[in-house]
PDB file of C-alpha atoms in Angstrom:
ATOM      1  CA  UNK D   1     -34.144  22.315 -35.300  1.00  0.00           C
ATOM      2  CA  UNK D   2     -36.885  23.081 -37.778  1.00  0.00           C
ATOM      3  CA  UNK D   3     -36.139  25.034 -40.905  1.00  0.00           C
ATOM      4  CA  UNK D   4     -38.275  27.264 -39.718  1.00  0.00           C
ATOM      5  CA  UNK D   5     -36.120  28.193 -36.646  1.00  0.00           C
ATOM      6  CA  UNK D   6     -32.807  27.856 -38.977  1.00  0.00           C
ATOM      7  CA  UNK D   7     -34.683  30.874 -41.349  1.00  0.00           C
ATOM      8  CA  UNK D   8     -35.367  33.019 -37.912  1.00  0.00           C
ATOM      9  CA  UNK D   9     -32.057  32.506 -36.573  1.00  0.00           C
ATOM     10  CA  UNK D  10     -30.526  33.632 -39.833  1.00  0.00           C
ATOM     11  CA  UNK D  11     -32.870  36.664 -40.148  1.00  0.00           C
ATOM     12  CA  UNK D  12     -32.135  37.637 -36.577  1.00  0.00           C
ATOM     13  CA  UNK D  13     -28.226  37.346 -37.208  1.00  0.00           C
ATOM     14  CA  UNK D  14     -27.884  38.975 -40.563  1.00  0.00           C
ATOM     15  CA  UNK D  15     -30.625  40.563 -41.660  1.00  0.00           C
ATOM     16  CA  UNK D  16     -33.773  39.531 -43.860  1.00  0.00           C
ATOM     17  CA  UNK D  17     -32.223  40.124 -47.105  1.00  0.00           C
ATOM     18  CA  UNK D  18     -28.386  39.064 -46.024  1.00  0.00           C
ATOM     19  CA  UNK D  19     -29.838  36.357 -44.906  1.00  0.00           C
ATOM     20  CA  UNK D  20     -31.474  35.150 -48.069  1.00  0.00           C
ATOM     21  CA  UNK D  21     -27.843  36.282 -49.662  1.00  0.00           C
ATOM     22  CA  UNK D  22     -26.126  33.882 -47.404  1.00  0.00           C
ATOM     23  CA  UNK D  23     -28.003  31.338 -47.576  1.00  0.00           C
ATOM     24  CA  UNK D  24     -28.310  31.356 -51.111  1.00  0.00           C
ATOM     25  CA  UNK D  25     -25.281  32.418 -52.377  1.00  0.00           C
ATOM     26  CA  UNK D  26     -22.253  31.447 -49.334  1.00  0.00           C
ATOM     27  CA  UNK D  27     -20.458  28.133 -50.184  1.00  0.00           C
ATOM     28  CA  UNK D  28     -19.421  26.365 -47.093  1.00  0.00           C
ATOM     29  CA  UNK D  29     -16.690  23.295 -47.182  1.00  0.00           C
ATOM     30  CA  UNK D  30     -18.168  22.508 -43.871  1.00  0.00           C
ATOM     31  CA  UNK D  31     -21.388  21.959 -46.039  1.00  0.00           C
ATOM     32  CA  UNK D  32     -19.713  19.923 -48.380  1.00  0.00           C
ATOM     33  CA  UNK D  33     -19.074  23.065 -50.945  1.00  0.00           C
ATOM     34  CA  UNK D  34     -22.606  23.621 -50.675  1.00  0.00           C
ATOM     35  CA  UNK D  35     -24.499  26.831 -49.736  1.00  0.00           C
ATOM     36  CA  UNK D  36     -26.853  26.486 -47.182  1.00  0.00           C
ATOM     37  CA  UNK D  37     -29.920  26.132 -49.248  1.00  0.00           C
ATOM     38  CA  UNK D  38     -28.147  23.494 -51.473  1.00  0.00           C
ATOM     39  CA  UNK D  39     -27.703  21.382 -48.199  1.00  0.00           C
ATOM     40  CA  UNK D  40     -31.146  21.916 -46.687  1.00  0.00           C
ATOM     41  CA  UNK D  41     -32.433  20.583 -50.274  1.00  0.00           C
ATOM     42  CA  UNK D  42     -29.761  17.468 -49.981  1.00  0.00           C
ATOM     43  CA  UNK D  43     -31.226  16.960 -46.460  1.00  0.00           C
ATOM     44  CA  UNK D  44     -28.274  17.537 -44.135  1.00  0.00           C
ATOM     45  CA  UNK D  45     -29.929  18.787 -40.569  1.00  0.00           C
ATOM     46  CA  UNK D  46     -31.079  22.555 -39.862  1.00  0.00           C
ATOM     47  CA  UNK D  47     -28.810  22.544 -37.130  1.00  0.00           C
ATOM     48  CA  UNK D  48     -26.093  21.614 -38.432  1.00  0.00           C
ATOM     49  CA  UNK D  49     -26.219  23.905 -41.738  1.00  0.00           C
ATOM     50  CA  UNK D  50     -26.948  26.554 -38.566  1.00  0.00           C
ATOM     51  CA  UNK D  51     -23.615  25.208 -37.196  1.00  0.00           C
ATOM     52  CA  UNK D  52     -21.121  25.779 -40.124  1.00  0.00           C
ATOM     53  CA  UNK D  53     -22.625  29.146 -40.766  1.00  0.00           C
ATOM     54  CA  UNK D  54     -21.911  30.171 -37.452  1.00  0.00           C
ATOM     55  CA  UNK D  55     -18.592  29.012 -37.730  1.00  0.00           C
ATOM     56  CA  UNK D  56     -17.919  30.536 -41.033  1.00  0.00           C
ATOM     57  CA  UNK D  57     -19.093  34.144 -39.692  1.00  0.00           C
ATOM     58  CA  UNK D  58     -17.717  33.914 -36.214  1.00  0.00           C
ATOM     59  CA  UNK D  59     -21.445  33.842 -34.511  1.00  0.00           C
ATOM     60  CA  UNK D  60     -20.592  34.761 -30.885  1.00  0.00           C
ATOM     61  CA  UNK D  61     -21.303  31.359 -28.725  1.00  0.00           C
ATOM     62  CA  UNK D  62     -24.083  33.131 -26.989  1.00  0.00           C
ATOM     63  CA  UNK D  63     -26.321  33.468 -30.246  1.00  0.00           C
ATOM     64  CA  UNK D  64     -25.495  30.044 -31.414  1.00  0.00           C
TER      65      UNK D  64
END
């Protein structure tokens, strides 16, 4: 998954400015107590940053 895609999906899910909120402000210990930016810049993968945020805000299976 391109960052690109990982930015739409989050805009789509949350909002354009809960979004940016979430991913720069939401620690995840699936991340590695990182928020999502923080882990895109350490270079885990798109999809699996997309993953734990799903997880950590229940993200119905069908919009995963």
């Amino acid at each position: 998954m391109r960052i690109t895609m990982f930015r739409k999906l989050m805009a789509d899910e949350f909002g354009q400015v809960r979004a940016e909120m979430v991913a720069r402000d939401h620690v995840l210990s699936a991340l590695g107590g990182r928020t999502p930016d923080q882990a895109l810049e350490a270079g885990l993968s798109a999809k699996e940053i997309w993953q734990a945020v799903c997880d950590a805000f229940d993200v119905p299976e069908q919009r995963r």
